[in-house]
PDB file of C-alpha atoms in Angstrom:
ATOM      1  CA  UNK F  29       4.421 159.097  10.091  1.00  0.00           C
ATOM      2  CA  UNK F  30       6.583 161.693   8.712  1.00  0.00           C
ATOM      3  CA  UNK F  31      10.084 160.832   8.023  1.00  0.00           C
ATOM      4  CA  UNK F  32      13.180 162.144   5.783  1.00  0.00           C
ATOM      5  CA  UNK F  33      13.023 160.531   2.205  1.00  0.00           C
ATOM      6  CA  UNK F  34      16.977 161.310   2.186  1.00  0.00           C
ATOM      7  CA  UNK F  35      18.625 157.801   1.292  1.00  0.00           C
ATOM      8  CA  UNK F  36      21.734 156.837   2.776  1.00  0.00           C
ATOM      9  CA  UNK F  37      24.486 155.938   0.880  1.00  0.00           C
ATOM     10  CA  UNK F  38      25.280 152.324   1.270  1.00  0.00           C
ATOM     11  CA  UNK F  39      28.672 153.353   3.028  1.00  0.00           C
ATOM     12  CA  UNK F  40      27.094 155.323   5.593  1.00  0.00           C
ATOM     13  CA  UNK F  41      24.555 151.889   6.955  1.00  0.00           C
ATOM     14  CA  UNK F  42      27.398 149.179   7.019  1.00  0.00           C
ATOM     15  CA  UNK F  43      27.309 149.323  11.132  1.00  0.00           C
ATOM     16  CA  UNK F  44      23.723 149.665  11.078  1.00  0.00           C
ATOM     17  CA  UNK F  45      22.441 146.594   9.632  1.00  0.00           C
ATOM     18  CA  UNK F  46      23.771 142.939   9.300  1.00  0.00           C
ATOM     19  CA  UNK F  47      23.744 143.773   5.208  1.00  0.00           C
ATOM     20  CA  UNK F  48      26.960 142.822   4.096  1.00  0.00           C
ATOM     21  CA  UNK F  49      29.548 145.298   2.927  1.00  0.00           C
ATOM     22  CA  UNK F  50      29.557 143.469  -0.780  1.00  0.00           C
ATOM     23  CA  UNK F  51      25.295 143.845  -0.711  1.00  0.00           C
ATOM     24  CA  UNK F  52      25.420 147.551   0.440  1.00  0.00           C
ATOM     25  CA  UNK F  53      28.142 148.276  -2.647  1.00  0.00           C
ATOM     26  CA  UNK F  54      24.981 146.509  -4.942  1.00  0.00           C
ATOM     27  CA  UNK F  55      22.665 148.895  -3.828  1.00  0.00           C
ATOM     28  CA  UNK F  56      24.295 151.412  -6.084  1.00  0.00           C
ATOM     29  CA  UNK F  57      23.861 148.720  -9.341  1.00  0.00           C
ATOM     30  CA  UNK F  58      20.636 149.431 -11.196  1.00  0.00           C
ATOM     31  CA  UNK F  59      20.717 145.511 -12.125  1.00  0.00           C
ATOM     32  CA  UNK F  60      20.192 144.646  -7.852  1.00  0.00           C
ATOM     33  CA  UNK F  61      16.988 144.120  -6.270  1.00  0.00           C
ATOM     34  CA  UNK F  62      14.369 144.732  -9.625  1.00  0.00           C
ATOM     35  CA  UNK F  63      11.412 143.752  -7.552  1.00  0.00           C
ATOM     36  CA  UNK F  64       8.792 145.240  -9.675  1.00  0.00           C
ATOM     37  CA  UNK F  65       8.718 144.422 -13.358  1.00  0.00           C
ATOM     38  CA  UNK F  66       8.536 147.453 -16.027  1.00  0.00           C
ATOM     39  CA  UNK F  67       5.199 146.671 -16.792  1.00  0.00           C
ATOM     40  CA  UNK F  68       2.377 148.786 -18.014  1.00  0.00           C
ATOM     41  CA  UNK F  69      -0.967 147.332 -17.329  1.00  0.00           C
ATOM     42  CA  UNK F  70      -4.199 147.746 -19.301  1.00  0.00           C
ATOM     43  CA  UNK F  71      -6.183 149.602 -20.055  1.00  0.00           C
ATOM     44  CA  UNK F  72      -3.839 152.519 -19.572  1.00  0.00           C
ATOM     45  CA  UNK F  73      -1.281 151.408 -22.484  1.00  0.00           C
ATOM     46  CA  UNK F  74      -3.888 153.769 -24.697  1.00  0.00           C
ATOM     47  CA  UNK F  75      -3.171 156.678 -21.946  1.00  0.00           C
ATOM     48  CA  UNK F  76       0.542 156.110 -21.488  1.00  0.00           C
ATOM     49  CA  UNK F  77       3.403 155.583 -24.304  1.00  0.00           C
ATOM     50  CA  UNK F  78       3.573 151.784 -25.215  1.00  0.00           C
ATOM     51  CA  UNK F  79       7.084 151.945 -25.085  1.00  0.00           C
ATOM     52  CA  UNK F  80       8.511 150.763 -20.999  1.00  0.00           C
ATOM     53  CA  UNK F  81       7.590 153.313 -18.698  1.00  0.00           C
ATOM     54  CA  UNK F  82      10.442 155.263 -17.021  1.00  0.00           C
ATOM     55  CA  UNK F  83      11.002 157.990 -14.401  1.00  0.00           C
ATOM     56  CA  UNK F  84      12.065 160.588 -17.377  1.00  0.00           C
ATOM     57  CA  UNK F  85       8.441 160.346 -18.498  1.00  0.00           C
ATOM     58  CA  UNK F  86       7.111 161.685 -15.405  1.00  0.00           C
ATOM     59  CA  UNK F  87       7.173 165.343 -13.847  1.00  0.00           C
ATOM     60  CA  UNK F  88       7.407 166.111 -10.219  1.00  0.00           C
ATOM     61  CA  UNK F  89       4.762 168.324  -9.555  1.00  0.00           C
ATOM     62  CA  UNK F  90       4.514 168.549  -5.860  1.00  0.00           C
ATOM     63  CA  UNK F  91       5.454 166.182  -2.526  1.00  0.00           C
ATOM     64  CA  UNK F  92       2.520 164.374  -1.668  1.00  0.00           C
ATOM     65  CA  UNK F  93       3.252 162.690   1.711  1.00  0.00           C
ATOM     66  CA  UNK F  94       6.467 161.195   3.191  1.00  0.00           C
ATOM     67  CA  UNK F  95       6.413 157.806   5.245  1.00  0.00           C
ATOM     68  CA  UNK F  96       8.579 155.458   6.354  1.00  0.00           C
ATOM     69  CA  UNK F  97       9.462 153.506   2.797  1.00  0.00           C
ATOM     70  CA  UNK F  98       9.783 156.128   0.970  1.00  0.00           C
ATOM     71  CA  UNK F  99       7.232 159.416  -0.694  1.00  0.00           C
ATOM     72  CA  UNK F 100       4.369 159.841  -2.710  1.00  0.00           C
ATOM     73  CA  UNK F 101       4.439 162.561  -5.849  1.00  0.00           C
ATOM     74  CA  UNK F 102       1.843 164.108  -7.313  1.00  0.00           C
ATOM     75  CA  UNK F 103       3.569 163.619 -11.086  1.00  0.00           C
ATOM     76  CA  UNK F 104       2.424 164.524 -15.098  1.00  0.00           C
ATOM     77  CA  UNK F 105       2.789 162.382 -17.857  1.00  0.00           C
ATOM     78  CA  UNK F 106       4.954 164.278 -20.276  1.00  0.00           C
ATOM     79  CA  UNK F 107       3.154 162.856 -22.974  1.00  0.00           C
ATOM     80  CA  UNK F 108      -0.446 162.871 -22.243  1.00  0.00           C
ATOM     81  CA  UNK F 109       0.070 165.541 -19.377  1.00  0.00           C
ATOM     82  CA  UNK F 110      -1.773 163.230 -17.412  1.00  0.00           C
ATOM     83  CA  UNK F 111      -1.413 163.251 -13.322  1.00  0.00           C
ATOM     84  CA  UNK F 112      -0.980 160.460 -11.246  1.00  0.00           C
ATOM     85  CA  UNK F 113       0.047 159.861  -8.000  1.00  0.00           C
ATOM     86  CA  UNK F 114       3.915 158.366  -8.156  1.00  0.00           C
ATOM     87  CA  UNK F 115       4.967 156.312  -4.918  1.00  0.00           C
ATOM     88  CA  UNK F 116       8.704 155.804  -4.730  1.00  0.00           C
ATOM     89  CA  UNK F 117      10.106 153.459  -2.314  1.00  0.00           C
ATOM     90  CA  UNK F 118      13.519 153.463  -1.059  1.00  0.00           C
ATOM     91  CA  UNK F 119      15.296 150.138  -1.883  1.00  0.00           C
ATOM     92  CA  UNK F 120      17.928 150.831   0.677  1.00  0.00           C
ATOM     93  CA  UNK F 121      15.226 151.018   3.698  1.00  0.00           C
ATOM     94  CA  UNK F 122      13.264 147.928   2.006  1.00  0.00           C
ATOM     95  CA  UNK F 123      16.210 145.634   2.120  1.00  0.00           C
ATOM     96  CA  UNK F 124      17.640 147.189   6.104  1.00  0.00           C
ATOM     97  CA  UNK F 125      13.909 146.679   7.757  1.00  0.00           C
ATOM     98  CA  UNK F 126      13.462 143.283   5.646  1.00  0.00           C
ATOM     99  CA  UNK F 127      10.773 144.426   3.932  1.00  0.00           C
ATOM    100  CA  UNK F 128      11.420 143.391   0.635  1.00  0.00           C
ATOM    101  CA  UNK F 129       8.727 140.578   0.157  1.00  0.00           C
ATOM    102  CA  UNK F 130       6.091 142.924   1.211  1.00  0.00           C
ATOM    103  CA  UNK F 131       7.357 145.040  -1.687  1.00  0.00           C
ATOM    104  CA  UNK F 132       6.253 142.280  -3.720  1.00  0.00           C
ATOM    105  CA  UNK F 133       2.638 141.942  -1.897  1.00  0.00           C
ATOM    106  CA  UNK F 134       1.462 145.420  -2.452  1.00  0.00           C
ATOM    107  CA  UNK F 135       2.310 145.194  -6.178  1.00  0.00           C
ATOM    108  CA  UNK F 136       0.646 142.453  -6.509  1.00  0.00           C
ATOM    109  CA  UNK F 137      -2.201 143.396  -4.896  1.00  0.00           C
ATOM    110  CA  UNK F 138      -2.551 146.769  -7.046  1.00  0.00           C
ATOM    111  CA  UNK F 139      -1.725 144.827 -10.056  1.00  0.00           C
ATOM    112  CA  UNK F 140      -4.638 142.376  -9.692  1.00  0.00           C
ATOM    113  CA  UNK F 141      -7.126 144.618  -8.350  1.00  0.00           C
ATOM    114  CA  UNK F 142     -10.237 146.127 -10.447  1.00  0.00           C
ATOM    115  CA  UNK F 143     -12.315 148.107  -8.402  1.00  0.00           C
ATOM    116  CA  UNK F 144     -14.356 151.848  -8.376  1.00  0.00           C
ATOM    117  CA  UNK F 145     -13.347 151.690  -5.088  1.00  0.00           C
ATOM    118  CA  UNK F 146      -9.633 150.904  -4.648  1.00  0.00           C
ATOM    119  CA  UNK F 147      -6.865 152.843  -6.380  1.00  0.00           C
ATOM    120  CA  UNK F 148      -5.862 152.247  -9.561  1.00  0.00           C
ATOM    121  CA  UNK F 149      -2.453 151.063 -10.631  1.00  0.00           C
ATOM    122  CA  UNK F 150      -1.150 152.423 -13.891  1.00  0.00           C
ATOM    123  CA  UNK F 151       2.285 151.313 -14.294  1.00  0.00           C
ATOM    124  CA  UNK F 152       5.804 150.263 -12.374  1.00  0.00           C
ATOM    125  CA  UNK F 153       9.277 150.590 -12.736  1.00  0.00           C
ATOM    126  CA  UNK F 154      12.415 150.875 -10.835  1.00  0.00           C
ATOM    127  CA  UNK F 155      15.082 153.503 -10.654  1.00  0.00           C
ATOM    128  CA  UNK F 156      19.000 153.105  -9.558  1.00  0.00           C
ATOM    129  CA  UNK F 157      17.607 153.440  -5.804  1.00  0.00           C
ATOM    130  CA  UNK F 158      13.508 153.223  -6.279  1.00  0.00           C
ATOM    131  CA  UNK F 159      10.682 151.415  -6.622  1.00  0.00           C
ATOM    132  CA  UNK F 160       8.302 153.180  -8.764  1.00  0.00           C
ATOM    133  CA  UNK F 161       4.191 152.389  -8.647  1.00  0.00           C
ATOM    134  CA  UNK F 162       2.206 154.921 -10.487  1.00  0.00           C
ATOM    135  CA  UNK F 163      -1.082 155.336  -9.484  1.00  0.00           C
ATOM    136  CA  UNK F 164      -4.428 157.221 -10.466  1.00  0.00           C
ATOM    137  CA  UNK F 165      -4.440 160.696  -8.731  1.00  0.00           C
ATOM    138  CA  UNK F 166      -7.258 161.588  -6.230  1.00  0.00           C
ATOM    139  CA  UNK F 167      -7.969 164.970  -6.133  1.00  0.00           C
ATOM    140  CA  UNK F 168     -10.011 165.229  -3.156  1.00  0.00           C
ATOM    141  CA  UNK F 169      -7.353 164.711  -0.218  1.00  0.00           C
ATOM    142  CA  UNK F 170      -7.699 161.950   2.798  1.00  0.00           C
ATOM    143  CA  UNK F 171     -10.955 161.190   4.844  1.00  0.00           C
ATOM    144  CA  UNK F 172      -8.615 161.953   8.157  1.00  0.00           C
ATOM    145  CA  UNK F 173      -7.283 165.489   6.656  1.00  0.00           C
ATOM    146  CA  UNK F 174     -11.069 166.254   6.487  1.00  0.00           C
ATOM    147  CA  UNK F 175     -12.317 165.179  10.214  1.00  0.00           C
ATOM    148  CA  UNK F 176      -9.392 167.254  11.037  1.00  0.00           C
ATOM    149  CA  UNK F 177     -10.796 170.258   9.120  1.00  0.00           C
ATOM    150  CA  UNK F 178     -14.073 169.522  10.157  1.00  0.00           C
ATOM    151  CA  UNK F 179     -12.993 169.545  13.824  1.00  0.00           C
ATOM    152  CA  UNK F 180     -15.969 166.879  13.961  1.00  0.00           C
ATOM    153  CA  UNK F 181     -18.066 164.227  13.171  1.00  0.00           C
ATOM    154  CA  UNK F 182     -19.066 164.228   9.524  1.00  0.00           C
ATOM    155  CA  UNK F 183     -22.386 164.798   8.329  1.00  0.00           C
ATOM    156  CA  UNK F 184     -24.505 161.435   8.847  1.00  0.00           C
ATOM    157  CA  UNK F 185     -25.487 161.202   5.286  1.00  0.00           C
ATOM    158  CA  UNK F 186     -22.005 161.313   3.926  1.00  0.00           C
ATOM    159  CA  UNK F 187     -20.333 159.622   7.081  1.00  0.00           C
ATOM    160  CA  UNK F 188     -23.162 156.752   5.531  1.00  0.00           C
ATOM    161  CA  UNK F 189     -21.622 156.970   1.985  1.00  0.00           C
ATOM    162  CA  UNK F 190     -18.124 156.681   2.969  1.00  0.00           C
ATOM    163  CA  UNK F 191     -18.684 153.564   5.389  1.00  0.00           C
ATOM    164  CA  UNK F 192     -20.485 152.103   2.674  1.00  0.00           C
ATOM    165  CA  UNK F 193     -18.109 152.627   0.299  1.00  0.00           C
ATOM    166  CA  UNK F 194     -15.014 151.562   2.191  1.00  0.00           C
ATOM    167  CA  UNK F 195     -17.297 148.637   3.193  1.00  0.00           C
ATOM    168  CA  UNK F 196     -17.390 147.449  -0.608  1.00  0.00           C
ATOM    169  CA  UNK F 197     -14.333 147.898  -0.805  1.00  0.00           C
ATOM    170  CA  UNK F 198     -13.159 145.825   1.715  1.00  0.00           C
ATOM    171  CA  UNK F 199     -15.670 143.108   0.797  1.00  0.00           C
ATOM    172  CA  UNK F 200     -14.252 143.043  -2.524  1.00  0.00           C
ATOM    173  CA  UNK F 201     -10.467 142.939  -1.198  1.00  0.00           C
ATOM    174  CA  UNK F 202     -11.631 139.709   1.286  1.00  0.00           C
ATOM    175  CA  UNK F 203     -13.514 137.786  -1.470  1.00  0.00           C
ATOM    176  CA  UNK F 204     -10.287 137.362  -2.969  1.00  0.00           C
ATOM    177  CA  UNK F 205      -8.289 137.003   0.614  1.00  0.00           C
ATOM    178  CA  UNK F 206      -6.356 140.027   0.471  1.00  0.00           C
ATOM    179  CA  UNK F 207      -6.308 141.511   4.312  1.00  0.00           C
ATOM    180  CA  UNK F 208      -5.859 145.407   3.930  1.00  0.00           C
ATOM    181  CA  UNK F 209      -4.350 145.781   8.039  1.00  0.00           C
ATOM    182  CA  UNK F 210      -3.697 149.422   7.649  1.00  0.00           C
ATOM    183  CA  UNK F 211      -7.874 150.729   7.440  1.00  0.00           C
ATOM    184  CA  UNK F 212      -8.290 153.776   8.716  1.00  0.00           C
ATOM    185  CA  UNK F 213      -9.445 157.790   7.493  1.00  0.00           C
ATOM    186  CA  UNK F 214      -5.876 158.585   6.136  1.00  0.00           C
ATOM    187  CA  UNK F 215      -6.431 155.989   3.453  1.00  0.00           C
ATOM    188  CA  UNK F 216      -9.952 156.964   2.001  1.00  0.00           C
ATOM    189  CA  UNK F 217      -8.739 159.188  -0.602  1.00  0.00           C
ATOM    190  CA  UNK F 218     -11.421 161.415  -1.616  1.00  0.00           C
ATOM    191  CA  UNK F 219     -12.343 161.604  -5.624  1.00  0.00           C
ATOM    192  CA  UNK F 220     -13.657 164.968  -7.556  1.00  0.00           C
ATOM    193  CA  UNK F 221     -17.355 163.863  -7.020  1.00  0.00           C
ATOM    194  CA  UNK F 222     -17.172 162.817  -3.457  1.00  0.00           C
ATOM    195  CA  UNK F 223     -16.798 158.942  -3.332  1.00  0.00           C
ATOM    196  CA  UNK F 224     -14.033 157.053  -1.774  1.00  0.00           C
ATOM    197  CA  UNK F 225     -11.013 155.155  -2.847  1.00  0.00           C
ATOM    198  CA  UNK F 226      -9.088 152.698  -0.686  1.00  0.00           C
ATOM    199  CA  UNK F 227      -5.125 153.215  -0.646  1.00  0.00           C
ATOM    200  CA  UNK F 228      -2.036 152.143   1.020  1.00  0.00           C
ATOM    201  CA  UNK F 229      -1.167 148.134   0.786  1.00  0.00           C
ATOM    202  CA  UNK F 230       1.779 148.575   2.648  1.00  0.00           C
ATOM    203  CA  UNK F 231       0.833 146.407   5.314  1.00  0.00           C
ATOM    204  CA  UNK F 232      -1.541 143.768   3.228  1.00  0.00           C
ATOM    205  CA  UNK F 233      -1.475 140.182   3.023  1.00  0.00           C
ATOM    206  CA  UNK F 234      -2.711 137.699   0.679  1.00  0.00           C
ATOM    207  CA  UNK F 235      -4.451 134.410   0.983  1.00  0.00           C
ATOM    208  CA  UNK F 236      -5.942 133.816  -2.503  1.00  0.00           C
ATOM    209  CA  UNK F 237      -5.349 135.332  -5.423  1.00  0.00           C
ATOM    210  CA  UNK F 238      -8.174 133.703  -7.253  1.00  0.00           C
ATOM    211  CA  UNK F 239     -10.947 131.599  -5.486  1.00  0.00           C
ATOM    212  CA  UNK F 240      -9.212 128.202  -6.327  1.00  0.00           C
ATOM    213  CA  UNK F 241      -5.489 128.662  -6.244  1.00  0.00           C
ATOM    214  CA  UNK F 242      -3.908 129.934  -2.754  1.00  0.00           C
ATOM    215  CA  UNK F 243      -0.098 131.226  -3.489  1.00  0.00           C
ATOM    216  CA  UNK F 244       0.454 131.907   0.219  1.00  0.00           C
ATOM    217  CA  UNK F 245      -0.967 128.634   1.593  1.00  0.00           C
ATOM    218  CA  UNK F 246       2.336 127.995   3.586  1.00  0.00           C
ATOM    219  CA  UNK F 247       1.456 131.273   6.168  1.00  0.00           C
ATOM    220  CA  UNK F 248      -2.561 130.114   6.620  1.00  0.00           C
ATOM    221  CA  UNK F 249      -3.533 128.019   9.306  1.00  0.00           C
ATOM    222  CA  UNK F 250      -5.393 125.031   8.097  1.00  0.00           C
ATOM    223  CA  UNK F 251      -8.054 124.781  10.334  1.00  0.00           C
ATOM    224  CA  UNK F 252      -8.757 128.561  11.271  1.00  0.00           C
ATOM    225  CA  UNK F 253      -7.923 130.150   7.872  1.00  0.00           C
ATOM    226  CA  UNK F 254      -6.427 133.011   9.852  1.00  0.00           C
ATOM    227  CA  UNK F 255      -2.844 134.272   8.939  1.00  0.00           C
ATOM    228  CA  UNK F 256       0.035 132.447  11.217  1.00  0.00           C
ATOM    229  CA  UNK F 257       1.710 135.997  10.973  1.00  0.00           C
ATOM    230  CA  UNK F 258       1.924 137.143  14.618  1.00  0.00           C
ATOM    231  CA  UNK F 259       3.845 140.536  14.405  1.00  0.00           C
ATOM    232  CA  UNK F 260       1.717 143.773  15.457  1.00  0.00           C
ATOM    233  CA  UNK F 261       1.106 145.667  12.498  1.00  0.00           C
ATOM    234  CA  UNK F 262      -0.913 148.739  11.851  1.00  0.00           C
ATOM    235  CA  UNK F 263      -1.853 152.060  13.186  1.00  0.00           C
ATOM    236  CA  UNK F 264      -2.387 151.893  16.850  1.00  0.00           C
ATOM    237  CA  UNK F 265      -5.475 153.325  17.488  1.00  0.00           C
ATOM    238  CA  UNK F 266      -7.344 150.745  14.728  1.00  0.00           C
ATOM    239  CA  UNK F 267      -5.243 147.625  15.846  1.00  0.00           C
ATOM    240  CA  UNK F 268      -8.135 144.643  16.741  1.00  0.00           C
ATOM    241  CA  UNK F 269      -7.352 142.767  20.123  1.00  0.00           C
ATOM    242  CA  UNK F 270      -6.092 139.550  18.573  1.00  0.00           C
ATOM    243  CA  UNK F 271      -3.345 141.395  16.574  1.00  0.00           C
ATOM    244  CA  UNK F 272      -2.202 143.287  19.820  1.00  0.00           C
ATOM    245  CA  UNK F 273      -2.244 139.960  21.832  1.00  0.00           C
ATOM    246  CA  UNK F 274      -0.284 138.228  18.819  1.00  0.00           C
ATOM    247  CA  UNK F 275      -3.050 135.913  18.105  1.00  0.00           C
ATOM    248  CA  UNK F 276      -2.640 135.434  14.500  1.00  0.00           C
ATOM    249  CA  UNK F 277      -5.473 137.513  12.323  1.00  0.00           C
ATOM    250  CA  UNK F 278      -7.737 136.719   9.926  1.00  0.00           C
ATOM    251  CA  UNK F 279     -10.428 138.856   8.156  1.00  0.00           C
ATOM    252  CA  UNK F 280     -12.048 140.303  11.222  1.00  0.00           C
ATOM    253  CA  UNK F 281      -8.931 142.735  12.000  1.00  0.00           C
ATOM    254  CA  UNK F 282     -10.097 144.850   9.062  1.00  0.00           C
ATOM    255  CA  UNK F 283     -13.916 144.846  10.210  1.00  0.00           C
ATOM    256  CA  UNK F 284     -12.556 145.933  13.989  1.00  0.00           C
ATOM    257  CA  UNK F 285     -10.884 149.195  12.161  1.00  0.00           C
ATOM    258  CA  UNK F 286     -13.497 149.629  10.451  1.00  0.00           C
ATOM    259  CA  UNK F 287     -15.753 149.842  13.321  1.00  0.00           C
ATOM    260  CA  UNK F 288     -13.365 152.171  14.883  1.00  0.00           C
ATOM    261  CA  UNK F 289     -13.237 154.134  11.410  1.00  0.00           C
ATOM    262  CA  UNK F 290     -17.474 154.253  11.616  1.00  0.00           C
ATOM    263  CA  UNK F 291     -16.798 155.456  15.123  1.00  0.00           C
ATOM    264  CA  UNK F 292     -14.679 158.121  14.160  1.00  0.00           C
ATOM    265  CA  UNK F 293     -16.759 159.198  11.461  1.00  0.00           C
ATOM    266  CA  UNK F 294     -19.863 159.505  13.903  1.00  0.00           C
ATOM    267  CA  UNK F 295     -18.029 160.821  16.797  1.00  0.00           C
ATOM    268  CA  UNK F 296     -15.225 162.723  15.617  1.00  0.00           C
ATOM    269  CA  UNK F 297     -12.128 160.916  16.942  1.00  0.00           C
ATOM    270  CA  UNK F 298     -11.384 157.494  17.557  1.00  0.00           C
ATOM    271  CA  UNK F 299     -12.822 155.521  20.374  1.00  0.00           C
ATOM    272  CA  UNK F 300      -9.752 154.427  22.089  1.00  0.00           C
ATOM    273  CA  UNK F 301      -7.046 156.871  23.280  1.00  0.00           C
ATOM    274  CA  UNK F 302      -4.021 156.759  25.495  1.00  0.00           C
ATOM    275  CA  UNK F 303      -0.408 158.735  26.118  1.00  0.00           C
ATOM    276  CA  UNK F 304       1.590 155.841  25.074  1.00  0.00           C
ATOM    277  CA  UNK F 305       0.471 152.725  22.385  1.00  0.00           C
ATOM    278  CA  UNK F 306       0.880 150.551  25.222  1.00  0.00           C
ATOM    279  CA  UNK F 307      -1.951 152.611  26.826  1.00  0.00           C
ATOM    280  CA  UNK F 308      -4.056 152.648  24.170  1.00  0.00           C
ATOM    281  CA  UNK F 309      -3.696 148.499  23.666  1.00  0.00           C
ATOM    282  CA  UNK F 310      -4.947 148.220  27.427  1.00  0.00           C
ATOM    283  CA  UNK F 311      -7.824 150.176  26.160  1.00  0.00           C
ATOM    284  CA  UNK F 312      -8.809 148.406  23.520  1.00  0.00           C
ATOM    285  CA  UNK F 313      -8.309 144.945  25.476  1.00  0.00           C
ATOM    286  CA  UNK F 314     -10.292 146.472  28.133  1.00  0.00           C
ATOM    287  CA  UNK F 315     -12.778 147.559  24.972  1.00  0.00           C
ATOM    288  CA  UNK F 316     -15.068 150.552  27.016  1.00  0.00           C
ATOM    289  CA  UNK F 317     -16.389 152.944  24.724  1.00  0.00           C
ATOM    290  CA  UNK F 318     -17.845 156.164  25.564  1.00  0.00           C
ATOM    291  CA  UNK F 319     -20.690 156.769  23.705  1.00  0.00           C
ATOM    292  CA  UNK F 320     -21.923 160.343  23.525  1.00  0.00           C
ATOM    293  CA  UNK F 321     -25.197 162.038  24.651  1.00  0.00           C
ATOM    294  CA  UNK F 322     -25.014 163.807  21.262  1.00  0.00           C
ATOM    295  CA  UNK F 323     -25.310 160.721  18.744  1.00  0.00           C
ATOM    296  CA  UNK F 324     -28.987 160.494  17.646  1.00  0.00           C
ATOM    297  CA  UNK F 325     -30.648 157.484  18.238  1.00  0.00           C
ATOM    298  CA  UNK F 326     -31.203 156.768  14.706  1.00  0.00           C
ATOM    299  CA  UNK F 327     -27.434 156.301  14.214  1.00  0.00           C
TER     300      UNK F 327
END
């Protein structure tokens, strides 16, 4: 989703929201909101200054991609001349879609994860209006901007690779209960060599952080271990059943997109279409698939 970056000032939202008039004057005080600690994590304190990390240290090179929260930089490290990938999200549009705890979710999620396969955090920090998570930068573009180029399915072999990839990736992700909700081509970033790196914890949620201590025990349900969170969440085409019917999720959502995803890669585009999202969900409640004459049985 492309939207305007452009942040409002706090004057111009007062009849928009039910923020108070005394909150939307604190959005202009650097002290308000500092969700995400000016932290540099290792091993990247050899790569980066060990002194806090700031927004002066980085240079805007180019506009990555613009969503909903806020934009993604492609930025150099005035000291090492490194690049990463900066992601800036708006505090104003956290706090007026009550998003702020899931501000708090991705971090932690990129903070704790060490994978090949998942992107890297280097660093955070917070700006007057931002939230600041640095990231490593990967080269190679999105998995979707390439089907799109293709204007096709992608080659078996490497349609293989990347499933199996992602597929690690997501194992790794559930052995420590983090649900990714958001799987799908646009967030397989591809690296220099060709292998894949899961992005975008927007949307995540955690059940434990480490296999004996569960910090979000309160939104679990005892007996089916499945999030109590009903909202639907996601990109529409990838949604799984349950989350459409407000069922409550669980680990399975992210295997149903990623059967879509393998889909995709096979076929070309995903298996379930429609004019309108509420099309699409009866689709994918109605789950027929139209498998085409020119898949080779081997597949």
């Amino acid at each position: 989703v492309n939207e305007s970056n452009d942040i409002e000032h706090p004057d111009t939202i007062e009849h928009k929201s039910s923020v108070s008039e005394s909150e939307n004057e604190s959005l202009t005080d650097s002290n308000y909101l500092t969700i995400t600690p000016n932290t540099t994590f290792p091993p990247i304190e050899e790569t980066l200054s060990t002194k806090t990390p700031c927004e002066d240290d980085f240079e805007i090179i180019k506009l990555i991609s613009n969503g909903a929260y806020g934009a993604v930089h492609l930025v150099k490290h005035r000291q090492s001349h490194e690049r990463y990938a900066m992601k800036k999200i708006s505090k104003t549009h956290l706090i007026l879609r009550n998003q702020v705890e899931q501000a708090f979710v991705e971090r932690d999620i990129m903070t704790f994860t060490d994978n090949p396969f998942v992107v890297a955090l280097i660093c955070t920090f917070e700006t007057k209006r931002h939230l600041c998570l640095v990231m490593e930068y990967v080269e190679g573009g999105d998995v979707a901007t390439l089907l799109k180029n293709i204007g096709g399915p992608l080659n078996i072999d490497i349609a293989r690779m990347y499933f199996a990839e992602t597929t690690l990736a997501v194992e790794y992700l559930h052995s420590y209960g983090i649900i990714h909700r958001d799987l799908k081509p646009d967030n397989l970033l591809i690296t220099a060599v060709g292998h894949i790196k899961l992005t975008d914890f927007g949307l995540s949620k955690i059940g434990l952080m480490s296999l004996t201590t569960n910090f979000y025990e309160k939104h679990i349900d005892k007996e089916t271990k499945a999030f109590n969170d009903k909202q639907i969440c996601g990109t529409p085409s990838y949604i799984a059943p349950e989350v459409i019917l407000r069922q409550g999720y669980g680990k399975p959502v992210d295997w149903w997109s990623m059967g879509i995803i393998l889909y995709e890669f096979l076929v070309g585009i995903p298996p379930f279409t429609g004019n309108t999202p509420d099309e699409l969900f009866v689709n994918v409640i109605n789950g027929q698939i139209y498998w085409p004459d020119m898949l080779d049985e081997s597949t």
